[in-house]
Tab-separated table of C-alpha atoms and ligand atoms in Angstrom:
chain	number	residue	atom	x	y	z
A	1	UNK	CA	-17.496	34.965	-68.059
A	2	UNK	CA	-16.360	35.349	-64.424
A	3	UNK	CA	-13.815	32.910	-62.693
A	4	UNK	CA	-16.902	30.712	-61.285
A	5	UNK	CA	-18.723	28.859	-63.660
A	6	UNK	CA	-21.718	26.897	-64.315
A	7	UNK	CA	-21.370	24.525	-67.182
A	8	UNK	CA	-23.800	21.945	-68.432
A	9	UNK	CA	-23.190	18.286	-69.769
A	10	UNK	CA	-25.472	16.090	-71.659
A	11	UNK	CA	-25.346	12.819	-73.627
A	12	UNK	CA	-26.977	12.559	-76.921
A	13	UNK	CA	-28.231	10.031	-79.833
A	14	UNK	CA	-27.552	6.198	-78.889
A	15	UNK	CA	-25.933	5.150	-75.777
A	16	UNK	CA	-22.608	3.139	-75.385
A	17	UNK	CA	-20.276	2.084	-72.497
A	18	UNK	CA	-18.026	4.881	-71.531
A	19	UNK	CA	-20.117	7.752	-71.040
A	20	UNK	CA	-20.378	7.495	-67.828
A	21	UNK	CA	-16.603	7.923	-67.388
A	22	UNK	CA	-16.734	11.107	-69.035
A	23	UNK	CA	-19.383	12.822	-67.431
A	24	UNK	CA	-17.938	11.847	-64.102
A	25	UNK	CA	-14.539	13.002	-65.820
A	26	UNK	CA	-16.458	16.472	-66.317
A	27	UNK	CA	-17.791	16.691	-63.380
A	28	UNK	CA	-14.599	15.923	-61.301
A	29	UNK	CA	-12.232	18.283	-63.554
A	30	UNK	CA	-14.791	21.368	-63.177
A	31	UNK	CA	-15.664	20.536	-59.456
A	32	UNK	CA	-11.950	19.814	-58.633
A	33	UNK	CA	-9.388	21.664	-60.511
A	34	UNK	CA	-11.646	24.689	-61.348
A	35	UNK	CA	-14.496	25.167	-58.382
A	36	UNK	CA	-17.175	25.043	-61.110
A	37	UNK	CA	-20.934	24.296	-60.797
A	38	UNK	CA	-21.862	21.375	-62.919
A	39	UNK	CA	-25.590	20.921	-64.248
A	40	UNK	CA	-26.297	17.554	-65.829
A	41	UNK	CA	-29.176	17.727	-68.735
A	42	UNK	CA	-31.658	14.732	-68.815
A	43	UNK	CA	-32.251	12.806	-71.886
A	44	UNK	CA	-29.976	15.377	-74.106
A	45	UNK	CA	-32.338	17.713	-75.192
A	46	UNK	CA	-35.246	16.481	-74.311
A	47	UNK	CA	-34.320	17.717	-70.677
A	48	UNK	CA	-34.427	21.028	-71.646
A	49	UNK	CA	-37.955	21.044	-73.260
A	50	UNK	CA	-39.593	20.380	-69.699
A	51	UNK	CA	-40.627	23.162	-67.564
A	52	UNK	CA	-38.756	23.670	-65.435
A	53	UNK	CA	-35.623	21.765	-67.435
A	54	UNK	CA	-34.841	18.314	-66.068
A	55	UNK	CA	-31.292	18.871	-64.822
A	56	UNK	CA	-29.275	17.065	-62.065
A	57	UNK	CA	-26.999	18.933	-60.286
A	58	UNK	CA	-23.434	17.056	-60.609
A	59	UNK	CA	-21.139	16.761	-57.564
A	60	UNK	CA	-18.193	14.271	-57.126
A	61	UNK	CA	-20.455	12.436	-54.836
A	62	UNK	CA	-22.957	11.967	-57.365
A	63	UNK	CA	-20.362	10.270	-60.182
A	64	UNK	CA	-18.299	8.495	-57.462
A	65	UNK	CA	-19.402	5.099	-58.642
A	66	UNK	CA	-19.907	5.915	-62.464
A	67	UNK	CA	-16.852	5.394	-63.957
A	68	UNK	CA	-17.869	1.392	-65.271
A	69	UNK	CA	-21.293	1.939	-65.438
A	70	UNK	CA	-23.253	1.120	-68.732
A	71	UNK	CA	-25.629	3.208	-70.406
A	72	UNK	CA	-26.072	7.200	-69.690
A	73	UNK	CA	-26.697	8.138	-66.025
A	74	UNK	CA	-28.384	11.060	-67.606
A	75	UNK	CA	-30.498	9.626	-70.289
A	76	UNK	CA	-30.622	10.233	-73.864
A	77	UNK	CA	-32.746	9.926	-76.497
A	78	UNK	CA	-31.741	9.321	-80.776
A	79	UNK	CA	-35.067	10.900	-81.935
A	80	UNK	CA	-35.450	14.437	-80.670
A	81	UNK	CA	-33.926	16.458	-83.326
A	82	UNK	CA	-35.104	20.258	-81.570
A	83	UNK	CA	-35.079	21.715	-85.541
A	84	UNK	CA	-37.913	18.993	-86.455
A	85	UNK	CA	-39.373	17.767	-83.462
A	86	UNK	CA	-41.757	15.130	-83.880
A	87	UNK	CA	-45.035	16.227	-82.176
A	88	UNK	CA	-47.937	14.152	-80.791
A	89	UNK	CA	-50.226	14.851	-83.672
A	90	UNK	CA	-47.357	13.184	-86.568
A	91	UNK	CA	-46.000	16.941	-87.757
A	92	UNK	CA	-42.487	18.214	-87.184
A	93	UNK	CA	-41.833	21.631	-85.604
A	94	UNK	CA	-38.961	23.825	-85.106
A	95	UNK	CA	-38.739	23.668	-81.028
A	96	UNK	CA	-34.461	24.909	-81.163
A	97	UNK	CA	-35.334	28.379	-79.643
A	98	UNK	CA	-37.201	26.581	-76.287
A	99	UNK	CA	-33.834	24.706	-75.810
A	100	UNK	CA	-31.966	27.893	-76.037
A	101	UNK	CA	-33.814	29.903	-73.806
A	102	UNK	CA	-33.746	26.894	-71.648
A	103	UNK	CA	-29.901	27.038	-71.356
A	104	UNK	CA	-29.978	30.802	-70.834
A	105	UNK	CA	-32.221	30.233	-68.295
A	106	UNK	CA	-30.451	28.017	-66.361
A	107	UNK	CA	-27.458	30.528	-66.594
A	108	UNK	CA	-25.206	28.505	-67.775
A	109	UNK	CA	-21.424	29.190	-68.945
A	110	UNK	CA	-20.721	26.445	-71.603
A	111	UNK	CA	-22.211	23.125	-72.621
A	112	UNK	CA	-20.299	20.266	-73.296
A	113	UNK	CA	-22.416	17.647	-75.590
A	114	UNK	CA	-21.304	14.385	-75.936
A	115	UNK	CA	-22.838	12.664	-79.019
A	116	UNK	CA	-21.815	11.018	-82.604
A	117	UNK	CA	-21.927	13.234	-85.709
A	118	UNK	CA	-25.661	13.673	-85.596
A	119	UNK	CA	-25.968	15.059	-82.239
A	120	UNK	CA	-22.915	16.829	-82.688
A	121	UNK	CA	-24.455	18.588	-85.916
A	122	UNK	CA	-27.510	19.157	-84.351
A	123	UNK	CA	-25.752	20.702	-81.074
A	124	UNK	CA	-23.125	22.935	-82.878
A	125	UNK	CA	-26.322	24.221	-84.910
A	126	UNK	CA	-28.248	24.684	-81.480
A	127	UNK	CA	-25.013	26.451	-80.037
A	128	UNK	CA	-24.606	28.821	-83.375
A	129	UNK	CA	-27.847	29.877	-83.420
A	130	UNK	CA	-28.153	30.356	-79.663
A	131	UNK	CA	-24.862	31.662	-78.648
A	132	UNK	CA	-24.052	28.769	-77.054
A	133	UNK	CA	-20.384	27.493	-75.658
A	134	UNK	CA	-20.243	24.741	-77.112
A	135	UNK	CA	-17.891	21.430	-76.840
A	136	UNK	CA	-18.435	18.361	-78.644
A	137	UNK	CA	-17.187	14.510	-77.040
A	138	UNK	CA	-17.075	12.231	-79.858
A	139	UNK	CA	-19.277	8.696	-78.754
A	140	UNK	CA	-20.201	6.056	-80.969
A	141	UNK	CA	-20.028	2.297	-80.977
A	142	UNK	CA	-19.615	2.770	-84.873
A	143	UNK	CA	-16.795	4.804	-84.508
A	144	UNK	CA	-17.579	7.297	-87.776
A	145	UNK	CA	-16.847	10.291	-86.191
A	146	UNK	CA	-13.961	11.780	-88.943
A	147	UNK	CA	-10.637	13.081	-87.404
A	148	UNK	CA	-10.795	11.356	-84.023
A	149	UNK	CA	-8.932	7.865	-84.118
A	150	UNK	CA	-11.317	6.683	-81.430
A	151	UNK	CA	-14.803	7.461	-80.492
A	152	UNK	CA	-16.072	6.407	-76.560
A	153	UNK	CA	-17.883	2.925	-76.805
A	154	UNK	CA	-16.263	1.415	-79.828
A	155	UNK	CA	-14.104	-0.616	-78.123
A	156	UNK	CA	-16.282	-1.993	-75.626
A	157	UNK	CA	-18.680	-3.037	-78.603
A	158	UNK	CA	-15.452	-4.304	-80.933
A	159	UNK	CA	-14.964	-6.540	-76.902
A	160	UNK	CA	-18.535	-8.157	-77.038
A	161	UNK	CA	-18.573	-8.739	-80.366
A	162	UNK	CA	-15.184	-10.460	-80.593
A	163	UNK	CA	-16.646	-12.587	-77.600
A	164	UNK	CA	-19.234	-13.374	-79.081
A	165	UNK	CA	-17.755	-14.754	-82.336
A	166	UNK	CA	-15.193	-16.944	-79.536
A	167	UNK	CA	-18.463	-18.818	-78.187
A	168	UNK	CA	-19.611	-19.125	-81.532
A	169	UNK	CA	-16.631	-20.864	-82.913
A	170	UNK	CA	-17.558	-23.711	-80.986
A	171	UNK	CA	-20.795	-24.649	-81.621
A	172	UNK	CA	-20.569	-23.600	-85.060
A	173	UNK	CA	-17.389	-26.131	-85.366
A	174	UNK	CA	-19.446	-28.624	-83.256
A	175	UNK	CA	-22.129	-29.070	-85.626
A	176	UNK	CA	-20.388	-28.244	-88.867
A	177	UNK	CA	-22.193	-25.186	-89.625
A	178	UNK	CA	-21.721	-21.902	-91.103
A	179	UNK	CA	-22.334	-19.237	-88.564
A	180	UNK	CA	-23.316	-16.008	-89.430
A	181	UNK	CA	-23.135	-13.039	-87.267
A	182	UNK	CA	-24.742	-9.485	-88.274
A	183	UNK	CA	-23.260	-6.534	-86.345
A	184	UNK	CA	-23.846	-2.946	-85.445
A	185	UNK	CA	-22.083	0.130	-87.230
A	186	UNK	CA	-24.487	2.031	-89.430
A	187	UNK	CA	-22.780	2.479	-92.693
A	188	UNK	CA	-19.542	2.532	-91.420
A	189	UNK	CA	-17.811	-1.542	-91.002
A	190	UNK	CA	-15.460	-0.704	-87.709
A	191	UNK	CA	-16.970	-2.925	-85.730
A	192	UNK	CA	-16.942	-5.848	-87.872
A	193	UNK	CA	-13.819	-5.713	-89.134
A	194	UNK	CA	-12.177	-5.239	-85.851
A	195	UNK	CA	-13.986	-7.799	-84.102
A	196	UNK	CA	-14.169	-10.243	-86.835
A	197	UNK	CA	-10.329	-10.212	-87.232
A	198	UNK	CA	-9.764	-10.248	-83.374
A	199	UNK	CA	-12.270	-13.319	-83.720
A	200	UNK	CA	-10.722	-14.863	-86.448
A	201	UNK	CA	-13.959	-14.857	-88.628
A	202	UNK	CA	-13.281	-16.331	-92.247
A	203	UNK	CA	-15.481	-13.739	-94.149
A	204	UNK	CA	-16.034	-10.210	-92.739
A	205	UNK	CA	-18.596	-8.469	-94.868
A	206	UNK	CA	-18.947	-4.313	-94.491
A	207	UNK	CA	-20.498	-1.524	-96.489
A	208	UNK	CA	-17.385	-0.239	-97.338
A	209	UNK	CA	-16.117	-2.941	-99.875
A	210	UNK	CA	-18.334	-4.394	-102.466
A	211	UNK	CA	-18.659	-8.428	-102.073
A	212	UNK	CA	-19.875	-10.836	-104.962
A	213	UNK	CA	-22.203	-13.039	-103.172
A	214	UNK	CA	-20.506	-16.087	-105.082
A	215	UNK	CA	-17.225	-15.718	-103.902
A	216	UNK	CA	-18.210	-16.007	-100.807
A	217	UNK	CA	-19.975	-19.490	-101.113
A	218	UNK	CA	-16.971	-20.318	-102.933
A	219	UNK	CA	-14.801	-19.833	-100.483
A	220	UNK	CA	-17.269	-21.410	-98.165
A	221	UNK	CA	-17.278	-24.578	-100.278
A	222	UNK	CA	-13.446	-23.837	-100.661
A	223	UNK	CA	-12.792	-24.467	-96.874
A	224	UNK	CA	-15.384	-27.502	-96.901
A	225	UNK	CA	-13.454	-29.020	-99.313
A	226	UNK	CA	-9.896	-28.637	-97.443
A	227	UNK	CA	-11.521	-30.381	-94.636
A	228	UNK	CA	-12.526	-26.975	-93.024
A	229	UNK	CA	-16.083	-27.681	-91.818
A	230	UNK	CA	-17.261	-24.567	-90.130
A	231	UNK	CA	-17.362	-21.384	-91.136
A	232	UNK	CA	-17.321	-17.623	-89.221
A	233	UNK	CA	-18.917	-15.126	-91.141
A	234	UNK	CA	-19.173	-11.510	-89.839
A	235	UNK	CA	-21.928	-8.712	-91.592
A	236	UNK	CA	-22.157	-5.203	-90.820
A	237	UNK	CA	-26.148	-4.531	-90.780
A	238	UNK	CA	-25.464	-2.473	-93.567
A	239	UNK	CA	-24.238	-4.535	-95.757
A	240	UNK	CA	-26.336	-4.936	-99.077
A	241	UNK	CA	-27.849	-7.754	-100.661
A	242	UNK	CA	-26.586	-9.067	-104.118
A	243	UNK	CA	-29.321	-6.859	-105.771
A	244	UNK	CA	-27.973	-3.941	-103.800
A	245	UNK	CA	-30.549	-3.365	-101.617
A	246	UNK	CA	-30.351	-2.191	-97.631
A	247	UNK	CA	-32.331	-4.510	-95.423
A	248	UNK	CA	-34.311	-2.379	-93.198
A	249	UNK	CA	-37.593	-1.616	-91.262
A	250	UNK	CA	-38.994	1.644	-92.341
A	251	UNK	CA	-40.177	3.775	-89.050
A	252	UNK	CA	-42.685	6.629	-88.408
A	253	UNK	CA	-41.014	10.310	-89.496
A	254	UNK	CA	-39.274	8.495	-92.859
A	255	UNK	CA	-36.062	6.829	-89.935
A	256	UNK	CA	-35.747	3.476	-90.979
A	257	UNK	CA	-33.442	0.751	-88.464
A	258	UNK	CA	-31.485	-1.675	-90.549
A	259	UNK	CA	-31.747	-5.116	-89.915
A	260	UNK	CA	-32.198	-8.290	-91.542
A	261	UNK	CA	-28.858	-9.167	-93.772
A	262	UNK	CA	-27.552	-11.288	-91.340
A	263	UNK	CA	-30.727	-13.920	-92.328
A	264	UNK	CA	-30.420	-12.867	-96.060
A	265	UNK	CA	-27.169	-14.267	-96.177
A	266	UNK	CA	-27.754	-17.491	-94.144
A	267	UNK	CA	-30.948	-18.311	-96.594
A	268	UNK	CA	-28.530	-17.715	-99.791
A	269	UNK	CA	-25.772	-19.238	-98.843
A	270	UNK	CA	-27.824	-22.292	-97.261
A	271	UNK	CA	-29.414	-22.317	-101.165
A	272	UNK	CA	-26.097	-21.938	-102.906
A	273	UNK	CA	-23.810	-24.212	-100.885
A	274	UNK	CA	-25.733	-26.817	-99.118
A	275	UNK	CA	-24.683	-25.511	-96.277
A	276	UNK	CA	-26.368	-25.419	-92.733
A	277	UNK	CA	-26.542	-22.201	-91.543
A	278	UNK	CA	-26.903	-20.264	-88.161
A	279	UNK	CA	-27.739	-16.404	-87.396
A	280	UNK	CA	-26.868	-14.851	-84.652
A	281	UNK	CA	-27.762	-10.481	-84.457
A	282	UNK	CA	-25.882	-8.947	-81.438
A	283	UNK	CA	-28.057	-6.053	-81.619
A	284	UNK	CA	-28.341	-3.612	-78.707
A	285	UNK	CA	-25.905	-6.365	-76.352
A	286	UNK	CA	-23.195	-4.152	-77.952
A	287	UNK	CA	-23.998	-1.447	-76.983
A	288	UNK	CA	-24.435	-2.022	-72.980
A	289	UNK	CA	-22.191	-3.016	-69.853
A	290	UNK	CA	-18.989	-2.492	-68.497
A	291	UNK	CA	-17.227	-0.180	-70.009
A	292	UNK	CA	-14.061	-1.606	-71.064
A	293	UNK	CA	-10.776	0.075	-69.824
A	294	UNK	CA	-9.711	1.887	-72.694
A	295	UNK	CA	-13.421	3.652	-72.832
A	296	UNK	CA	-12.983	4.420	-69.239
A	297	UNK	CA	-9.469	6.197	-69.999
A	298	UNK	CA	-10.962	7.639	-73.219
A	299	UNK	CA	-14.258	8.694	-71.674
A	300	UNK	CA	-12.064	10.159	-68.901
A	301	UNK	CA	-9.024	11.627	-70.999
A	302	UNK	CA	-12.213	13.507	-73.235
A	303	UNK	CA	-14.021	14.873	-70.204
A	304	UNK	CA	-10.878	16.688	-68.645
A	305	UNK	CA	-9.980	17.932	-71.742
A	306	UNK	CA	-13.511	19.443	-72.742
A	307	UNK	CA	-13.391	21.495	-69.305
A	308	UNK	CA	-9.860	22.514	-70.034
A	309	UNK	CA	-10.625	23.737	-73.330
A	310	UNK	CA	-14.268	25.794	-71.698
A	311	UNK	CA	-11.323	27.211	-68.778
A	312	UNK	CA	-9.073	28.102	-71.756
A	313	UNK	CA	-11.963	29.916	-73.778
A	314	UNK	CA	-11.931	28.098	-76.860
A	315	UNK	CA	-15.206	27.162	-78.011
A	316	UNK	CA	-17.184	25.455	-80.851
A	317	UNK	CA	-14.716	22.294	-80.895
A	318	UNK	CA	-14.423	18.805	-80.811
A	319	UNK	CA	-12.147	16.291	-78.409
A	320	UNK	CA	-10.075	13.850	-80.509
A	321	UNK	CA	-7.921	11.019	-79.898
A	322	UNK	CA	-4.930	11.198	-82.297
A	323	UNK	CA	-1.854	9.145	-82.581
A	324	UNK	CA	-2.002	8.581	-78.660
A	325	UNK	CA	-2.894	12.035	-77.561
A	326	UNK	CA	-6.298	14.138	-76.555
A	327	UNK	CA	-6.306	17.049	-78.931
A	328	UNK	CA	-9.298	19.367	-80.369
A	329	UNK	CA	-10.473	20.270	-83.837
A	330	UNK	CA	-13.380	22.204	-84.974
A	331	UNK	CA	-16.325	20.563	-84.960
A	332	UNK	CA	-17.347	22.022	-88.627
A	333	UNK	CA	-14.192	19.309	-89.415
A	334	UNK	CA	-15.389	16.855	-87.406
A	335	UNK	CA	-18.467	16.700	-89.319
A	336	UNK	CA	-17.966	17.390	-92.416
A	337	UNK	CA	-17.528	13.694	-93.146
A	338	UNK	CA	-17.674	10.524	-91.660
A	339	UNK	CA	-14.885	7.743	-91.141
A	340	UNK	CA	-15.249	4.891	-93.237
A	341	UNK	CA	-12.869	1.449	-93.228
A	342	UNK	CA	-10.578	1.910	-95.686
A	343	UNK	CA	-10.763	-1.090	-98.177
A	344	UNK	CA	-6.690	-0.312	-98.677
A	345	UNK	CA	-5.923	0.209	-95.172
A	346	UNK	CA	-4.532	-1.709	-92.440
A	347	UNK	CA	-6.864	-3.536	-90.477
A	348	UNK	CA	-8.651	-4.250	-94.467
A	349	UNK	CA	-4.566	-5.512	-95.856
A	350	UNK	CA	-4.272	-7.908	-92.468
A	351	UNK	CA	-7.694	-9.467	-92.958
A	352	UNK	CA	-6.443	-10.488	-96.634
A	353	UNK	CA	-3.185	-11.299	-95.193
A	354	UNK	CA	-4.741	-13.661	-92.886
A	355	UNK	CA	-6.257	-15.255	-95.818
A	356	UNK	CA	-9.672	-13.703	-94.380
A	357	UNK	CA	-12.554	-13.341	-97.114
A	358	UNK	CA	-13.920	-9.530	-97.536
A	359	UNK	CA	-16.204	-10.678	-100.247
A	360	UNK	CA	-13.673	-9.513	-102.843
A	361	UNK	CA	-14.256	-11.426	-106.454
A	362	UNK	CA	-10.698	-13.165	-106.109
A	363	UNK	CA	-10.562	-14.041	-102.679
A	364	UNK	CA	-9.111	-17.873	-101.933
A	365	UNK	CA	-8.398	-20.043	-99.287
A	366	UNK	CA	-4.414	-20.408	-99.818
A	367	UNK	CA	-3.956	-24.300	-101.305
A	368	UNK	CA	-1.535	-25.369	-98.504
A	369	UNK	CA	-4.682	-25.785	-96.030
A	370	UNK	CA	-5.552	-29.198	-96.386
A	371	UNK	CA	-6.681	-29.953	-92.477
A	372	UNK	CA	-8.382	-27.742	-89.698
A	373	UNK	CA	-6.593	-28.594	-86.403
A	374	UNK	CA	-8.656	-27.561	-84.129
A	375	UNK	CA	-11.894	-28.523	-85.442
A	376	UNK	CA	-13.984	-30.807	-82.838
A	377	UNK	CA	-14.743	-33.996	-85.386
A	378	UNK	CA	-18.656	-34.385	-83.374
A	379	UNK	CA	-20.432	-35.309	-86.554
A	380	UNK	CA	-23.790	-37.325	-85.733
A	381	UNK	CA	-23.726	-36.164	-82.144
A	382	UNK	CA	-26.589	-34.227	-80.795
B	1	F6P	O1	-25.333	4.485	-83.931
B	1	F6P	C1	-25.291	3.505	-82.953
B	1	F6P	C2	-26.234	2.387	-83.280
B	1	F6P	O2	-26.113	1.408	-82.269
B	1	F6P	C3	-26.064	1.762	-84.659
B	1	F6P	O3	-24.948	0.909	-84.726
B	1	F6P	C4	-27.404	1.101	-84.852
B	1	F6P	O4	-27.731	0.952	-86.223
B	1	F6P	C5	-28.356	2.063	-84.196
B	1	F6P	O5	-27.582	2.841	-83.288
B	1	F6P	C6	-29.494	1.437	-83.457
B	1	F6P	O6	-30.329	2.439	-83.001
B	1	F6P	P1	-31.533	2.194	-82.006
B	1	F6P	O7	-30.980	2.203	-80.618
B	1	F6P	O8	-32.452	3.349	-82.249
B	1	F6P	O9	-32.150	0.877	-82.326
């Protein structure tokens, strides 16, 4: 490669708040610092299945006003794996060599992806086959990308969800209800426990750490009984029933979109406890708007450093966020496994601390509780 280069960017799998910031990041960094051409790739791969490919050419004009935008400026798209591309008539083909020719075609130096660890796999596999430079950004509201502390959009989702479970406080307390709110996060529980601890939910439930179904209505009935009327509980969508079984919607192509515990708890624990219970599912709402500040810096901090690394020559890694700092790893690491909440770790040790039920078999509400300050007495009123 010469001085003067032409990289690409794209954005693949789900969307989040933050990627904006980092393809305006890229853009800015290769335009500014190193006088490079920057293509932008429409709906990740799918952009480069269209003849010709669906590219925007980046400038800083372009991103000026991206850097708290929502969503992907460039479109993406969760379903187009190129190595089993679903087709019209319901089969899968292999369609990776179209994408690679389309890259070579549009001349370009390096490709900077940003996606969670299924794009990433699917890219790095797209880049190794194709002789491809290729550099992963880690994005994902469900923060499971291993290695990197952070992942762009997880805190902006971990923001609306806490939110949310602030407004909900006070209706649920209103009407003396227990208040259940299902979450995004795949199989990992990030979300949840963050924003159920920032909330100050009473149970957080996530896929990570078994829960007996009963010890959770006692502790329900636990709090009712110490004059604690309402009660927060927080579900990661994964989260499995008391039989053990994942609540989801089977899709076309065996993908399935999980869904559904959220109700399954407020119709069991309604049964078991006598309880009147509320659902609310967040859903997609945590995935969109402003991106928060520290996905802004992240998104930006990753985007600089993914050019630096393409102007340094070193390929076929991944940005990270560790202990405070940008850094790189390869992305075969990054992939290899996924980050799960650690049922001994921190965030897991100050939600028992706080007297927080994860479902565990001996969770209690300490004894010393005997009143709820705070909670509205409205009883009757409509
Ligand atoms: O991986 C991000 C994520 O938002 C998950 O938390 C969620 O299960 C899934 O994507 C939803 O996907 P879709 O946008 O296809 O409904």
């Amino acid at each position: 490669m010469g001085n003067s280069k032409r990289i690409g960017v794209l954005t693949s799998g789900g969307d989040c708040s933050g990627l904006n910031a980092a393809i305006r990041a890229v853009t800015c960094c290769a335009k500014n610092i190193y006088g490079w051409e920057v293509l932008g790739i429409c709906r990740a791969t799918l952009g480069l299945l269209q003849q010709p490919p669906e590219v925007i050419r980046l400038t800083e004009a372009t991103v000026d006003n991206w850097l708290t935008m929502g969503g992907t400026m460039l479109g993406t798209t969760n379903k187009g794996n190129p190595f089993a591309f679903p087709m019209e008539d319901g089969t899968r083909k292999d369609r990776s060599q179209e994408i690679i020719d389309a890259y070579h075609g549009l001349n370009l130096d390096a490709l900077i992806g940003i996606g969670g660890d299924g794009s990433l796999a699917i890219l790095r596999k797209l880049a190794q086959q194709g002789n491809i430079n290729f550099i992963g950004i880690p994005k994902t509201i469900d923060n499971d990308v291993s290695i990197t502390e952070r992942s762009i959009g997880f805190e902006s989702a971990v923001n609306i969800a806490t939110e949310a479970i602030d407004r909900l406080h006070f209706t649920a307390a209103s009407h003396n209800r227990v208040m259940i709110v299902e979450v995004m996060g795949r199989d990992a529980g990030h979300i949840a426990l963050n924003a159920g601890i920032a909330g100050g939910a009473h149970v957080i439930l996530v896929p990570e750490i078994p829960y007996d179904l009963q010890s959770v209505c006692d502790f329900i009935c636990d709090r009712q009984q110490h004059g604690r009327r309402h009660t927060l509980v927080v579900v990661s969508e994964a989260v499995c029933t008391d039989a053990g079984e994942t609540l989801q919607k089977e899709l076309q192509f065996g993908e399935h979109r999980l869904g559904g515990i959220g109700q399954y708890l407020a119709d069991t624990v309604a049964t078991k406890t006598g309880s009147e219970t509320r659902v609310t599912v967040l859903g997609h709402i945590q995935r969109g708007g402003i991106a928060s500040p520290m996905d802004r810096l992240l998104g930006s901090a990753f985007g600089v450093a993914a050019v630096d690394l393409i102007a340094e020559g070193k390929f076929d890694r991944m940005v990270t966020w560790q202990n405070g700092q940008v850094s790189s790893v390869p992305i075969t690491e990054a992939i290899a496994t996924y980050r799960a909440v650690d049922p001994a770790g921190t965030l897991a040790k100050t939600a028992r601390g706080l007297g927080i039920c994860l479902g565990d078999r001996q969770a209690t509400t300490p004894d010393n509780l005997t009143s709820e300050p705070k909670e509205p007495q409205l009883q009757g009123v409509s």
